[in-house]
Structure formats: structure tokens, C-alpha cells
């Protein structure tokens, strides 16, 4: 099995406190890999290290055959990795459509161009229409992103993330704060957008995790204590003790 | 794609603008008015350029006059060089392009340093560069000629199509053409990938990094392009006045363009146009009546920032959802708005009266003779004028406090009705 993403002995300290304490992790090409763990375990921090938001304190991160350790966020994104944020992170004064278009522009080669109109670019329009359709926001394309409801903002967060067409997708608690029916919709959407791609997802809802994931890693206090199929994780005594037992849902 | 409806919707405002620019000198024919309108044109371009930074890119600059002024200096020198046969002839009509390139050059240079950070750091660096360049223009006398500045004669070389740029009206039309070209170009820029990403960096620079963009690169590009148009405006300023001095690079001009953009409204493309026209008009007309014009401008600025942060354009735009649904919904707003404006005027009269009295009393010339304010002659040494203006101002402020909630309430009602109608 080829690894799409590989972390080797990754450490991260903020000041004196070590938050990530030696993580080894392999995300296989094409799999859906869930990361679970209690609040404050360091899941979002791990994402921030992988996606280039923070530099690592030590260790190495590879995206396929490229070393992306401590590269800048935009270089990592251009290499094909895209991520969403736990706290919605949009362009709030711009329209829904423009949010999605911005997500697509660079990857479609339009980069910093100031000699062509966005609205005349067929590829951008097609990509944006497709994504708006998928995230169910076609009808609100002209709304300012800041005026959307919470659930719609979460959907747009996903849309902006995948608009660049990256094939390694990192989602940070995409269903947090959603109602049951909204979660069901979101899971169906995540399943669709990750088909044929590699997905890493941080999720608290165990129903979602066991439904979606091919493999699961458990992160506790900055360490991966177990990685395996949903079956293996469910039956692991160590995981039960450290995590599932205390937070059974 | 070009059905007549969409054609008018898309280009109507531009055609209207062009016609307006064309006929204005025939409506206001005095040379004073012509000069004022030429200045307005120059400052429209400059404040639009400034808003590429502030409104579009989220960068607050306190030193954007650098590019305006340096292009002006360059223009004057080049005209003199042509006059002395040192430099090759270029038609005066194309000088603004040259000035633009000067702005672009310095903007690229300074922007490389200043746009690495946004927010406060950027603002401070811009202030520093502004002071530096102002100091240089005073120190390097051989180039900038100190406080006197440099001058030229714009009538130089052959006269293509019989245009010599001797008469001011020809300069007005030169400026008018460049206003249209520059405004159209800057508007078009907002629709490009660069323009959209400039907005994105304004809203959320961090997220742009996770969709493949280097946010510093976008700010730098915005800064350089904005400096190009600032330089273009500066060159026109030089041609118009045939003189450039250190004021044109100084904090005075940087502050003025900031005021124009803010008072006009940074959130809308046309906001700075409104600001430039209004401020230039007030500047040109009020300075003949009062010494305190700068003070009033400051008060206007503070009032807009505090009460109408969207500027004048913002005030207009907040009614857009209403008139889109039905213009008749605007009718109930008339009385409350007029009451508010009336209250504003009353308090303004009181305030201006007090300020003028104060200036008169404290100035060395404030001797025995009478003072005329608003056409009323009074004896400033007595207490009656002071008390009267104080009462007028107090009444005005009281009326504002009563009228504002009414006006705001009327707007709320109208917008609710519009929303309800839209939801049907
Ligand atoms: N930028 C930061 N500076 C200092 N501490 C941080 C920073 N980011 C996260 N932390 C700390 O790291 C720990 C893990 O946080 P986080 O990665 O958000 O956990 P999770 O996503 O698993 O809930 C928390 O204790 C948090 O306070
Ligand atoms: Mg988290």
C-alpha cells in the first residue's frame, strides 16, 4: 500500500508544553481515515502541522513522494492537500459564489492574473456550479457568506476546501454543531466528495466515524495509541480504557 | 449576452459619467469652476487608486501621496527636459502613463517591504516611508527645490490635433478622458482573479494561504497597481498646476485622500468618487469664507467614522434592498430624514458660529470691528452672540438625539417591509 500522507515522529511544543508527542501515522492512498480522541488531544494541532499553519518542533511529514515538513501553507496546498477548519474560516464579506470561485482560482491556473475576468472563465464557472450544487447552496450563491446560517457556513467551509480539487482532503470536525438530519446530509456529502480521493477526518460523532471510516487512529494526549479498522478499534481494550469507555455515545 | 436591458444596466452609469464630464464645463463656465472640476478629476483617480488598497485590499496607508507626488515631480522635470531638448518629446496627453510607471516603480519597491505584513504594521511602515520621502524632497534641493517646489510650462513641442494644453479647458478634457479610462480600468481590475483575491485577503488573509495563494504576494501586487494609478493622478496634477511641491508627497495629501475615500465610503467602488467630489468642492469653496475649513473637515471625518462608517456610499447602498423591491417604500422615509437633516443643520450652525467667534477673538486681527457670520453682523465682544450660538447648538444636538432614532426606525420599518415583500 502506498502512503498518501506519512508522519514520522512528529513533535510540537507551544512554549514548554509539548502538545504533539511523537506521532507516527500513515494515511493510505484512497482510504477514509478518521482521527478520534478527546478534546484537547491535539487533533487540530496535528492538522495545523500537516497543512503548514504551524512549523513542527521535530519530525518529518511527507505528502506522497514530497517532503512537506515546514513548507508554507500555500505550497502544501498546491501540492494537492486541502483542509477545512473546525472554526468556520470564510471570506465573510464576499458572496457564496465568490468564496467558492476563490477556492478554485489558483488550482485552475488563474493565479494572480489581472488581465482576465473571473466571470468569463468557463472552467471556474463549471467548477463553482458543480460545487454549489453539491453543497446545496446554489440558491444562495449571491448571499454574503457572513449572512449564512451556521449549517450553511459549515457547508460552504467544505465547498471552499474542495474547490481547489486537492486529492488529499483533511476535514476538521465538519459536522460539529449540526442537528441529526444535517449530520446525515453532511455525511452523504463527505462520502461523495471523497470518492476517489484520500480523506482524513477528525470527528466526534462515533456513528459518523464507524459509518464512514476505512481505518481509525486514536489520538490521546498527543500520541497515537492505536490505528486499525473500525472493528479493531471497537474491540481494543486499550482504546476502550483511554477513550471510548469514558465517552461512550 | 448583450440584450438592451443588460447593456444599459452594465454600461449606463459609465455613459452617464462620460456625458456628465463632457457637459459640466458648459454648465459651470467660470474659470474657478473649471479649475475646481479639473482638481476633482485628478482626486477622483487618486482616491479610487487609494481605495484599491483600503476598501478592496484592507490596507490602511498613511503615505500614499508618495507615488502621487513623485510622479508629479517626474512629470515637471520631464516637461522641462523636453523644453531644454534634453529628453525626447512625448505628447503631453500620454504623460499620465509615464507618471503611472513612476508610481508603479516606487510602489513596487516600497511595497516589497511594507506589504509583508498587514494591519497596524503596514500602516506604521507606510507612515514611516511617507515621512522619509517628504524629508528627502526638502533635503535634496537640486532635485526637488525644497519648499518652493518645481514648476514648468506644459505648452511644449508640436501641437497634435491643434491641442496645445495652453487653455485650461483642454487640460480639463485631458483629465476627464483619463478619469474615464483609469476608473474603468480600476473597476475592471476588481473583476479579475487578482481583484477577487485582493478582497479575499482583506476578509481573511490566513484562509487564502490554504487555497494556494501567497497573501503577501497579493498585497504587494495590489500595492504596486494602486501606486500606478496614484502616479497617473499625480502626473495629471502636475500638468494641471504646472507646479509640484513637497505638499504633494506629504502627510497632508496622504491624509486628504484617506478622508476622501472614507467619507465617500470605502465599501463601494464609487464611494471615493463621491468623497473626492464633495471634499474638493468644500475645500475649494469654503476656504474663501473661513480659516477653519480644516477643522470642519476633521469634524466631518470623525462624524462619518462614528455614525456612518460605510460613508456616503454606504448610506445610499443601505437603501438598495428597499428600492429594489419598490421605490414607493422610500416615501415614508422622507419626513424623518428631513427632520434629521434639519436637526443636523441647526447644530452645525451653532457649532460653526461658536468656532468662528473663537477664531475671531483669538486672532491678532480680532480688534474692534464687527463680525459677519451667515450674513448676520454682530459685535463679537458682547456675550449675546456667544449665548445665541450656544443655544442654537444645544437645540440642534437635542433635536439630533430625538430625530436620529426616528429616522433609524423608519429605515428599519422600510427594510422589514421590503424583506417581507421579497419573501412572498
Ligand atoms: N497556537 C497554540 N498556542 C498554544 N497552545 C495551543 C495552540 N493551539 C493549540 N494549543 C493547545 O494544544 C492543545 C490541543 O489543542 P487542539 O489541537 O485544538 O485539540 P483538539 O483539536 O484535539 O481538541 C490544547 O491544550 C490547546 O490549548
Ligand atoms: Mg480541534
XYZ file of C-alpha atoms and ligand atoms in Angstrom:
701
model
C 0.000 0.000 0.000
C 1.267 3.460 -0.910
C 1.064 6.155 1.712
C -0.642 9.381 0.622
C 0.439 11.057 3.796
C 3.091 9.972 6.225
C 4.085 11.424 9.594
C 7.303 10.298 11.258
C 7.969 11.025 14.917
C 6.317 14.446 14.751
C 6.603 16.636 17.840
C 5.114 20.038 18.551
C 5.579 22.222 21.583
C 3.993 25.544 22.369
C 6.453 27.135 24.741
C 7.255 24.474 27.306
C 4.175 22.330 26.853
C 4.518 19.543 24.336
C 1.166 19.101 22.616
C 2.138 16.554 19.954
C 4.431 13.948 21.465
C 5.870 11.808 18.730
C 3.177 10.935 16.220
C 3.739 8.263 13.585
C 0.861 7.991 11.188
C 0.265 6.681 7.696
C -2.744 7.626 5.600
C -3.072 5.201 2.689
C -3.852 6.244 -0.838
C -7.614 6.343 -1.364
C -8.702 5.476 2.163
C -11.050 7.300 4.512
C -9.148 7.689 7.722
C -10.761 9.039 10.863
C -8.855 10.551 13.760
C -10.639 10.424 17.082
C -9.653 11.458 20.558
C -10.777 13.544 23.494
C -10.922 17.325 23.378
C -7.507 18.891 23.652
C -5.745 15.726 22.457
C -4.062 17.714 19.695
C -6.108 16.743 16.630
C -6.470 20.257 15.284
C -2.832 20.938 16.088
C -1.865 17.871 14.079
C -3.829 19.267 11.122
C -2.109 22.605 11.536
C 1.268 20.889 11.336
C 0.372 18.840 8.278
C -1.155 21.773 6.400
C 1.678 24.173 7.127
C -0.109 26.509 9.516
C 2.489 25.869 12.227
C 6.039 24.567 11.877
C 6.810 21.245 13.576
C 9.228 21.156 16.501
C 10.779 17.977 15.114
C 9.904 15.065 12.867
C 9.002 14.735 9.205
C 5.834 14.887 7.125
C 5.578 13.519 3.587
C 2.828 14.022 1.034
C 3.293 11.087 -1.372
C 6.908 11.444 -2.530
C 7.363 15.060 -1.389
C 8.790 16.208 1.899
C 6.374 18.914 3.072
C 7.784 19.390 6.559
C 7.669 23.092 7.444
C 6.764 24.162 3.936
C 4.429 27.137 3.668
C 0.698 26.510 3.638
C 0.211 27.593 0.047
C 2.968 25.297 -1.225
C 1.412 22.351 0.571
C -1.982 23.264 -0.847
C -0.552 23.483 -4.350
C 0.949 20.021 -3.843
C -2.604 18.684 -3.580
C -3.546 18.835 0.087
C -6.616 20.766 1.131
C -8.107 21.247 4.567
C -11.154 22.627 6.298
C -11.255 24.351 9.667
C -13.002 23.428 12.876
C -13.946 27.079 13.364
C -15.524 28.337 10.155
C -12.956 30.314 8.231
C -14.537 32.062 5.233
C -14.370 35.312 3.280
C -17.334 36.735 5.113
C -17.979 39.903 3.093
C -17.810 38.107 -0.230
C -20.647 36.206 -1.858
C -21.046 32.456 -1.529
C -20.219 32.124 -5.227
C -17.061 34.211 -4.884
C -15.946 32.184 -1.875
C -16.101 29.018 -3.959
C -14.536 30.684 -7.004
C -11.617 31.909 -4.898
C -11.106 28.372 -3.719
C -10.837 27.224 -7.325
C -8.840 30.035 -8.961
C -5.284 29.061 -8.223
C -5.630 25.387 -8.999
C -7.223 26.191 -12.360
C -4.156 28.205 -13.276
C -5.613 31.700 -12.975
C -3.296 32.537 -10.098
C -2.595 36.267 -9.812
C -3.930 37.213 -13.249
C -5.182 40.785 -13.558
C -5.799 40.744 -17.291
C -8.842 38.466 -17.455
C -12.299 38.451 -15.909
C -13.240 35.737 -13.460
C -16.790 35.630 -14.804
C -15.543 34.839 -18.328
C -13.604 31.754 -17.234
C -15.615 28.675 -18.220
C -13.576 26.333 -16.063
C -14.162 28.441 -12.945
C -17.887 28.700 -13.640
C -18.235 24.947 -14.163
C -16.263 24.113 -11.039
C -18.212 26.631 -8.948
C -21.604 25.472 -10.246
C -20.702 21.871 -9.555
C -19.585 22.600 -6.009
C -22.518 24.881 -5.173
C -24.808 22.118 -6.392
C -23.071 19.524 -4.214
C -23.074 21.619 -1.044
C -26.671 22.665 -1.669
C -26.036 26.403 -1.819
C -26.901 27.107 -5.471
C -29.925 29.099 -4.380
C -27.873 31.300 -2.067
C -24.953 31.948 -4.384
C -25.289 35.749 -4.127
C -25.564 35.895 -0.332
C -22.634 37.312 1.579
C -21.004 34.370 3.337
C -21.294 36.161 6.667
C -25.094 36.163 6.420
C -25.484 32.383 6.062
C -26.854 30.172 8.821
C -24.345 28.104 10.784
C -25.101 24.893 8.932
C -24.807 26.654 5.573
C -21.486 28.167 6.616
C -20.236 24.679 7.508
C -21.302 23.510 4.053
C -19.537 26.451 2.417
C -16.441 25.723 4.500
C -16.426 22.304 2.829
C -17.048 23.868 -0.582
C -14.117 26.271 -0.338
C -11.915 23.423 0.872
C -12.617 21.105 -2.032
C -12.935 23.795 -4.722
C -9.229 23.593 -5.459
C -9.591 19.924 -6.363
C -6.935 18.707 -3.913
C -6.933 14.925 -3.700
C -5.839 14.623 -0.094
C -8.625 16.137 1.973
C -8.360 16.943 5.679
C -11.618 17.780 7.432
C -11.681 19.080 10.998
C -14.983 18.250 12.737
C -17.147 19.031 9.699
C -20.376 18.070 11.492
C -19.749 19.869 14.788
C -22.828 21.697 15.994
C -25.183 20.179 13.414
C -28.559 18.569 14.042
C -29.172 14.866 13.316
C -30.722 15.425 9.914
C -27.987 17.874 8.961
C -25.342 15.329 10.003
C -26.873 12.669 7.767
C -26.745 15.076 4.833
C -23.198 16.142 5.632
C -22.007 12.521 5.790
C -23.550 11.762 2.411
C -21.829 14.853 1.032
C -18.455 13.921 2.528
C -18.773 10.445 1.111
C -19.393 11.865 -2.356
C -16.622 14.454 -2.349
C -14.071 11.970 -1.076
C -14.804 9.269 -3.617
C -11.617 8.525 -5.497
C -9.634 10.700 -3.111
C -7.869 10.338 0.184
C -9.750 11.591 3.219
C -8.606 12.302 6.739
C -11.382 13.355 9.081
C -11.492 14.442 12.713
C -14.920 13.634 14.082
C -16.564 13.340 17.468
C -19.761 11.599 16.398
C -18.933 7.876 16.658
C -21.852 6.994 14.416
C -20.305 9.050 11.658
C -16.837 7.660 12.314
C -17.775 3.997 12.217
C -20.040 4.583 9.235
C -17.512 6.451 7.127
C -14.020 5.336 8.046
C -11.957 2.563 6.490
C -9.444 2.952 9.278
C -9.330 4.872 12.528
C -6.496 6.358 14.566
C -6.926 7.276 18.205
C -5.041 10.313 19.448
C -4.729 10.792 23.204
C -2.517 13.446 24.795
C -0.526 13.996 21.637
C 0.136 10.335 20.930
C -1.475 7.860 18.582
C -2.356 4.976 20.871
C -3.976 2.788 18.223
C -4.629 2.572 14.496
C -6.843 -0.027 12.867
C -10.090 -0.938 11.169
C -13.303 0.159 12.905
C -13.696 -3.411 14.125
C -10.237 -3.498 15.653
C -10.666 -0.122 17.308
C -14.054 -1.053 18.716
C -12.592 -4.172 20.276
C -9.352 -2.702 21.516
C -9.152 -2.777 25.277
C -6.589 -0.019 25.304
C -8.824 2.324 23.322
C -11.820 1.490 25.462
C -9.914 2.330 28.548
C -8.373 5.537 27.227
C -11.237 6.946 25.297
C -14.310 5.066 24.189
C -15.116 3.787 27.663
C -15.282 7.232 29.127
C -17.125 8.893 26.287
C -19.423 6.120 25.114
C -22.228 7.500 22.989
C -25.493 38.351 -23.900
C -25.945 41.994 -24.905
C -29.670 42.438 -24.701
C -30.508 46.157 -24.417
C -31.543 45.751 -20.768
C -28.226 44.301 -19.666
C -26.329 46.773 -21.827
C -27.915 49.714 -20.022
C -27.511 48.047 -16.646
C -23.863 47.362 -17.295
C -22.685 50.467 -19.123
C -25.396 53.015 -18.295
C -23.551 54.522 -15.368
C -20.369 54.851 -17.431
C -22.145 56.553 -20.306
C -23.829 58.838 -17.790
C -20.421 59.645 -16.292
C -18.924 60.380 -19.699
C -21.776 62.681 -20.669
C -21.535 64.433 -17.312
C -17.802 65.019 -17.748
C -18.452 66.293 -21.254
C -21.127 68.852 -20.419
C -20.001 70.080 -16.993
C -17.735 72.846 -18.339
C -20.678 74.138 -20.375
C -22.896 74.266 -17.297
C -20.330 75.809 -14.955
C -18.405 78.145 -17.170
C -16.329 80.233 -14.765
C -12.601 79.596 -14.703
C -12.902 78.980 -10.960
C -15.389 76.184 -11.587
C -13.234 74.755 -14.353
C -10.192 74.610 -12.090
C -12.240 73.016 -9.357
C -13.573 70.367 -11.711
C -10.096 69.604 -13.006
C -8.933 69.085 -9.433
C -11.928 66.868 -8.765
C -10.974 64.699 -11.709
C -7.397 64.273 -10.513
C -8.517 63.440 -6.998
C -11.191 61.023 -8.213
C -8.440 58.961 -9.823
C -6.212 59.263 -6.769
C -8.899 58.294 -4.268
C -10.038 55.355 -6.407
C -6.415 54.207 -6.512
C -6.213 54.630 -2.762
C -9.323 52.552 -2.288
C -7.739 49.668 -4.192
C -5.654 49.410 -1.042
C -8.110 50.378 1.671
C -11.525 49.194 0.540
C -10.520 46.369 -1.781
C -7.347 45.112 -0.128
C -7.819 46.057 3.514
C -4.579 48.057 3.740
C -4.684 51.381 5.579
C -1.910 53.574 4.203
C -0.815 56.877 5.689
C 1.718 57.543 2.959
C 0.132 57.008 -0.410
C 0.898 60.563 -1.531
C 4.476 59.415 -2.181
C 3.520 57.890 -5.517
C 1.218 60.759 -6.404
C 3.857 63.379 -5.639
C 6.921 61.647 -7.052
C 5.130 61.108 -10.342
C 4.275 64.800 -10.245
C 7.897 65.813 -9.735
C 8.940 63.488 -12.528
C 6.355 64.975 -14.874
C 7.513 68.524 -14.218
C 11.156 67.585 -14.730
C 10.407 65.697 -17.904
C 8.438 68.614 -19.345
C 11.392 70.873 -18.576
C 13.793 68.398 -20.148
C 11.720 68.348 -23.303
C 11.700 72.111 -23.253
C 15.511 72.121 -22.992
C 15.849 69.419 -25.678
C 17.477 67.051 -23.187
C 14.759 64.401 -23.348
C 12.783 63.112 -26.352
C 9.337 64.585 -26.948
C 6.303 62.695 -25.713
C 2.787 64.033 -26.287
C 1.536 65.668 -23.103
C -1.632 63.565 -23.370
C 0.439 60.442 -22.656
C 2.332 61.824 -19.680
C -0.063 60.246 -17.186
C 1.104 56.828 -18.417
C 4.662 57.854 -17.699
C 3.631 59.121 -14.271
C 1.863 55.812 -13.710
C 5.089 53.963 -14.421
C 6.935 56.159 -11.915
C 4.286 55.326 -9.317
C 4.484 51.655 -10.242
C 8.273 51.685 -9.875
C 8.295 53.215 -6.394
C 5.205 51.285 -5.334
C 6.848 48.006 -6.309
C 9.964 48.952 -4.374
C 8.315 50.204 -1.193
C 5.523 47.636 -1.378
C 8.042 44.810 -1.338
C 8.904 45.864 2.209
C 5.629 47.264 3.510
C 3.155 44.616 2.326
C 4.862 41.739 4.089
C 2.567 42.453 6.987
C -0.990 43.715 7.044
C -2.812 45.676 9.728
C -1.032 48.015 12.098
C 2.453 47.115 10.927
C 1.583 48.029 7.363
C 0.014 51.320 8.460
C 3.091 52.259 10.516
C 5.530 51.410 7.734
C 3.511 53.486 5.264
C 3.671 56.415 7.667
C 7.428 55.995 8.005
C 8.022 55.948 4.267
C 5.773 58.971 3.847
C 7.824 60.971 6.329
C 11.065 59.766 4.779
C 10.150 60.848 1.284
C 8.803 64.181 2.493
C 12.088 64.802 4.277
C 14.020 63.834 1.150
C 12.103 66.289 -1.007
C 13.168 69.036 1.371
C 16.777 67.854 1.687
C 17.603 67.062 -1.952
C 17.253 70.627 -3.126
C 18.858 70.006 -6.507
C 16.050 67.651 -7.473
C 13.023 68.873 -5.528
C 13.904 72.524 -4.870
C 12.933 72.488 -1.208
C 9.811 74.236 -0.005
C 9.318 76.132 -3.246
C 8.892 73.025 -5.323
C 9.425 72.974 -9.064
C 7.450 74.342 -11.959
C 7.126 74.052 -15.694
C 5.280 75.211 -18.759
C 3.072 72.432 -20.096
C 2.889 74.015 -23.565
C 5.791 72.265 -25.207
C 6.664 70.668 -28.523
C 4.310 70.258 -31.504
C 0.572 70.551 -31.033
C -1.079 67.323 -32.216
C -4.649 67.927 -33.439
C -4.225 71.548 -32.501
C -4.205 70.767 -28.787
C -1.567 72.889 -27.064
C -2.785 72.475 -23.479
C -2.462 76.204 -23.126
C -6.150 76.805 -22.275
C -7.386 75.221 -19.051
C -10.380 73.721 -20.810
C -8.056 71.467 -22.823
C -6.440 70.263 -19.616
C -9.887 69.655 -18.161
C -10.777 67.377 -21.054
C -7.438 65.605 -20.808
C -8.189 64.897 -17.150
C -11.765 63.883 -17.987
C -10.607 61.293 -20.514
C -8.109 59.872 -18.046
C -10.744 59.767 -15.303
C -12.885 57.552 -17.502
C -10.008 55.341 -18.626
C -8.499 54.960 -15.152
C -11.837 54.394 -13.404
C -12.857 51.787 -15.988
C -9.501 50.053 -15.643
C -9.681 50.016 -11.842
C -13.251 48.779 -11.946
C -12.267 46.021 -14.360
C -9.431 45.035 -12.030
C -11.923 44.266 -9.266
C -13.427 41.574 -11.509
C -10.191 39.732 -12.213
C -8.674 36.824 -10.274
C -6.308 39.357 -8.711
C -9.218 41.617 -7.713
C -11.248 38.815 -6.167
C -8.262 37.529 -4.235
C -7.499 41.040 -3.076
C -10.952 41.064 -1.454
C -10.310 37.605 -0.048
C -7.044 38.732 1.534
C -8.876 41.719 3.000
C -11.517 39.462 4.569
C -9.326 36.607 5.724
C -5.650 36.559 4.747
C -4.960 33.289 6.526
C -7.513 31.283 4.583
C -6.093 32.415 1.237
C -2.901 30.551 2.120
C -4.877 27.314 2.305
C -6.342 27.736 -1.171
C -2.944 28.107 -2.776
C -2.256 31.826 -2.510
C 0.631 33.724 -1.031
C -1.256 36.547 0.672
C 1.839 38.765 0.761
C 2.150 38.464 -2.998
C -1.443 39.609 -3.456
C -0.982 42.610 -1.165
C 2.219 43.526 -2.987
C 0.510 43.350 -6.364
C -2.411 45.435 -5.097
C 0.018 47.975 -3.698
C 2.008 48.233 -6.923
C -1.072 48.571 -9.136
C -2.603 51.120 -6.799
C 0.642 53.099 -6.925
C 0.458 53.056 -10.699
C -2.890 54.848 -10.661
C -1.754 57.182 -7.883
C 1.183 58.133 -10.109
C -1.141 58.641 -13.050
C -3.188 61.071 -10.972
C -0.049 62.825 -9.726
C 1.128 63.400 -13.267
C -2.217 64.987 -14.170
C -1.973 67.155 -11.064
C 1.429 68.393 -12.247
C 0.129 69.161 -15.727
C -2.888 70.937 -14.275
C -0.990 73.176 -11.842
C 2.361 73.296 -13.676
C 3.837 73.103 -10.189
C 4.643 70.371 -7.644
C 5.909 70.891 -4.119
C 6.604 68.824 -1.028
C 2.928 69.120 -0.005
C 2.087 66.694 -2.785
C 4.155 63.883 -1.238
C 3.470 64.841 2.353
C 1.111 63.566 5.032
C -1.232 66.408 4.099
C -2.050 64.831 0.738
C -1.950 61.290 2.159
C -4.445 62.364 4.789
C -6.644 64.128 2.275
C -7.015 61.046 0.091
C -7.775 58.954 3.160
C -10.506 61.413 4.135
C -11.958 61.354 0.642
C -12.101 57.589 0.481
C -13.546 57.231 3.965
C -16.111 59.990 3.771
C -17.214 58.786 0.356
C -17.308 55.190 1.544
C -14.644 52.507 1.167
C -17.096 49.642 0.863
C -18.320 50.565 -2.584
C -16.359 51.160 -5.773
C -17.933 54.579 -6.381
C -17.580 55.751 -2.759
C -14.223 57.508 -3.261
C -15.651 59.322 -6.289
C -18.338 60.873 -4.113
C -15.757 61.698 -1.449
C -13.332 63.294 -3.906
C -16.023 65.458 -5.495
C -17.513 66.571 -2.184
C -14.247 67.304 -0.370
C -12.717 69.112 -3.326
C -15.849 71.193 -3.680
C -15.943 72.111 0.008
C -12.202 72.704 0.036
C -12.384 74.992 -2.961
C -15.411 76.992 -1.880
C -15.170 77.159 1.916
C -11.558 78.311 2.093
C -12.685 81.709 0.823
C -15.162 82.020 3.700
C -13.367 80.619 6.702
C -9.934 79.904 8.091
C -11.306 76.934 9.986
C -12.019 74.755 6.964
C -9.533 72.092 8.073
C -11.252 71.932 11.437
C -14.642 71.399 9.838
C -13.191 68.713 7.600
C -11.858 66.964 10.692
C -15.256 67.141 12.368
C -16.933 65.760 9.250
C -14.427 62.899 9.149
C -14.916 61.992 12.816
C -18.693 62.195 12.454
C -18.682 59.865 9.447
C -16.374 57.367 11.148
C -18.514 57.347 14.282
C -22.011 57.393 12.881
C -21.816 56.268 9.245
C -18.765 54.011 8.963
C -19.928 52.992 5.490
C -19.518 56.586 4.309
C -21.910 58.367 1.988
C -21.944 55.479 -0.465
C -22.792 53.185 2.437
C -25.758 55.397 3.278
C -27.044 55.080 -0.260
C -26.367 51.351 -0.509
C -28.246 50.572 2.697
C -31.390 51.679 0.878
C -30.761 49.470 -2.118
C -32.697 46.460 -0.792
C -35.664 48.795 -0.333
C -35.789 50.430 -3.747
C -35.057 47.127 -5.449
C -38.380 45.855 -4.125
C -40.443 49.004 -4.504
C -39.353 52.639 -4.658
C -42.626 53.664 -3.023
C -41.370 52.135 0.226
C -38.896 55.027 0.360
C -41.661 57.638 0.619
C -42.319 57.256 4.386
C -38.612 57.908 4.955
C -38.740 61.462 3.617
C -40.121 63.268 6.657
C -37.972 61.540 9.304
C -34.874 62.043 7.151
C -35.645 65.729 6.548
C -36.167 66.209 10.283
C -32.803 64.609 10.977
C -31.032 66.689 8.335
C -32.727 69.802 9.726
C -31.521 68.991 13.228
C -28.043 68.395 11.838
C -28.042 71.783 10.101
C -29.234 73.611 13.226
C -26.493 72.130 15.390
C -23.983 72.831 12.633
C -24.981 76.499 12.530
C -24.474 76.750 16.274
C -21.142 74.975 16.124
C -19.814 76.996 13.204
C -20.921 80.214 14.884
C -19.020 79.354 18.037
C -15.894 78.321 16.145
C -15.894 81.486 14.053
C -16.357 83.653 17.137
C -13.482 81.872 18.822
C -11.202 82.333 15.825
C -12.122 85.983 15.637
C -11.449 86.555 19.314
C -8.114 84.735 19.345
C -6.705 86.064 16.094
C -4.499 89.133 16.302
C -6.732 90.981 13.897
C -9.746 90.465 16.110
C -9.888 94.103 17.023
C -12.834 96.384 17.252
C -14.854 95.984 14.074
C -17.912 93.817 13.722
C -18.064 90.221 12.523
C -20.420 88.798 9.932
C -21.495 85.170 10.216
C -24.207 83.699 7.972
C -24.913 87.217 6.741
C -25.661 88.471 10.250
C -23.418 91.236 11.521
C -22.696 91.130 15.214
C -20.447 92.590 17.835
C -18.179 89.725 18.921
C -17.092 91.429 22.125
C -20.570 91.067 23.630
C -21.901 87.855 25.158
C -25.114 87.813 23.157
C -23.656 86.124 20.010
C -21.933 83.501 22.154
C -25.022 82.644 24.107
C -27.193 82.650 20.997
C -24.962 80.231 19.088
C -24.570 78.037 22.150
C -28.338 77.806 22.476
C -28.740 77.054 18.754
C -26.165 74.293 19.020
C -27.751 72.832 22.146
C -31.149 72.817 20.483
C -29.639 71.194 17.409
C -27.904 68.448 19.380
C -31.092 67.785 21.321
C -33.031 67.591 18.073
C -30.482 65.173 16.600
C -30.876 62.882 19.568
C -34.623 62.908 19.082
C -34.611 62.680 15.297
C -31.978 60.006 14.836
C -33.948 57.128 16.414
C -36.983 58.179 14.386
C -35.015 58.133 11.136
C -33.372 54.830 12.033
C -36.757 53.391 12.975
C -38.242 54.480 9.665
C -35.426 52.754 7.837
C -35.925 49.584 9.890
C -39.632 49.561 9.095
C -38.975 50.070 5.397
C -36.354 47.330 5.220
C -38.629 44.932 7.107
C -41.422 45.631 4.672
C -39.049 45.114 1.750
C -37.883 41.796 3.210
C -41.437 40.683 3.823
C -42.344 41.526 0.229
C -39.262 39.731 -1.052
C -40.140 36.610 0.922
C -43.620 36.404 -0.614
N -1.410 28.117 18.915
C -1.408 27.495 20.124
N -0.672 28.002 21.125
C -0.663 27.396 22.335
N -1.354 26.299 22.618
C -2.113 25.743 21.665
C -2.178 26.318 20.362
N -3.009 25.560 19.606
C -3.452 24.577 20.410
N -2.904 24.662 21.641
C -3.149 23.752 22.749
O -2.936 22.463 22.269
C -3.856 21.555 22.879
C -4.519 20.742 21.803
O -5.442 21.566 21.102
P -6.176 21.068 19.804
O -5.174 20.595 18.822
O -7.062 22.159 19.349
O -7.008 19.838 20.347
P -8.210 19.055 19.671
O -8.404 19.565 18.277
O -7.785 17.623 19.707
O -9.415 19.277 20.525
C -4.799 22.386 23.717
O -4.409 22.271 25.063
C -4.575 23.783 23.221
O -4.751 24.706 24.255
Mg -9.959 20.517 17.402
